[in-house]
PDB file of C-alpha atoms in Angstrom:
ATOM      1  CA  MET L   1      67.372  34.208  93.517  1.00 96.00           C
ATOM      2  CA  TYR L   2      66.048  33.597  89.876  1.00 97.00           C
ATOM      3  CA  VAL L   3      64.450  30.357  88.951  1.00 98.00           C
ATOM      4  CA  LEU L   4      64.642  29.864  85.212  1.00 98.00           C
ATOM      5  CA  ASP L   5      61.881  27.997  83.425  1.00 97.00           C
ATOM      6  CA  THR L   6      62.103  26.065  80.311  1.00 96.00           C
ATOM      7  CA  ASN L   7      61.150  28.801  77.876  1.00 96.00           C
ATOM      8  CA  THR L   8      63.694  31.235  79.375  1.00 97.00           C
ATOM      9  CA  LEU L   9      66.341  28.729  78.686  1.00 96.00           C
ATOM     10  CA  ILE L  10      65.178  28.001  75.200  1.00 94.00           C
ATOM     11  CA  TYR L  11      65.271  31.705  74.406  1.00 96.00           C
ATOM     12  CA  TYR L  12      68.719  31.759  75.938  1.00 96.00           C
ATOM     13  CA  PHE L  13      70.014  28.954  73.599  1.00 94.00           C
ATOM     14  CA  LYS L  14      68.435  30.504  70.513  1.00 94.00           C
ATOM     15  CA  GLY L  15      69.695  33.944  71.304  1.00 96.00           C
ATOM     16  CA  GLN L  16      66.199  35.380  71.418  1.00 96.00           C
ATOM     17  CA  GLY L  17      65.253  38.466  73.268  1.00 95.00           C
ATOM     18  CA  GLN L  18      67.879  39.860  75.598  1.00 96.00           C
ATOM     19  CA  VAL L  19      67.978  36.831  77.900  1.00 97.00           C
ATOM     20  CA  ALA L  20      71.614  36.239  77.660  1.00 96.00           C
ATOM     21  CA  GLN L  21      72.414  39.846  78.292  1.00 97.00           C
ATOM     22  CA  ASN L  22      70.098  39.639  81.319  1.00 96.00           C
ATOM     23  CA  LEU L  23      71.249  36.498  82.645  1.00 96.00           C
ATOM     24  CA  ALA L  24      74.982  38.001  82.303  1.00 97.00           C
ATOM     25  CA  LYS L  25      74.132  40.471  84.912  1.00 97.00           C
ATOM     26  CA  ILE L  26      73.338  37.991  87.672  1.00 97.00           C
ATOM     27  CA  PRO L  27      75.901  36.187  89.753  1.00 97.00           C
ATOM     28  CA  ALA L  28      75.738  32.506  88.920  1.00 96.00           C
ATOM     29  CA  GLN L  29      75.135  31.547  92.495  1.00 98.00           C
ATOM     30  CA  GLU L  30      71.649  33.404  92.375  1.00 98.00           C
ATOM     31  CA  ILE L  31      70.341  31.237  89.368  1.00 98.00           C
ATOM     32  CA  ILE L  32      68.372  28.053  89.797  1.00 98.00           C
ATOM     33  CA  ILE L  33      67.479  25.640  87.029  1.00 98.00           C
ATOM     34  CA  PRO L  34      64.953  23.129  88.810  1.00 98.00           C
ATOM     35  CA  THR L  35      65.152  19.523  88.031  1.00 98.00           C
ATOM     36  CA  ILE L  36      61.984  19.409  85.853  1.00 98.00           C
ATOM     37  CA  VAL L  37      63.269  21.908  83.606  1.00 98.00           C
ATOM     38  CA  LEU L  38      66.529  19.995  82.971  1.00 97.00           C
ATOM     39  CA  PHE L  39      64.276  16.952  82.379  1.00 97.00           C
ATOM     40  CA  GLU L  40      61.936  18.849  80.044  1.00 96.00           C
ATOM     41  CA  LEU L  41      65.207  19.976  78.005  1.00 95.00           C
ATOM     42  CA  GLN L  42      66.644  16.543  77.811  1.00 95.00           C
ATOM     43  CA  VAL L  43      63.382  15.150  76.581  1.00 96.00           C
ATOM     44  CA  GLU L  44      63.128  17.714  73.728  1.00 92.00           C
ATOM     45  CA  ILE L  45      66.800  17.340  72.743  1.00 92.00           C
ATOM     46  CA  ALA L  46      66.251  13.515  72.489  1.00 95.00           C
ATOM     47  CA  LYS L  47      63.246  13.973  70.297  1.00 93.00           C
ATOM     48  CA  SER L  48      65.010  16.406  67.807  1.00 87.00           C
TER      49      SER L  48
END
């Protein structure tokens, strides 16, 4: 299992590093995004 943190998802959405390429190699059912990370992203989106 891979548990993604807020920074990893921000890098993914911004296309930074090789996050997208690395995540593409992992089956979706093995990727977890914790509820707190979703909340943090929602708060930051609402601020912008």
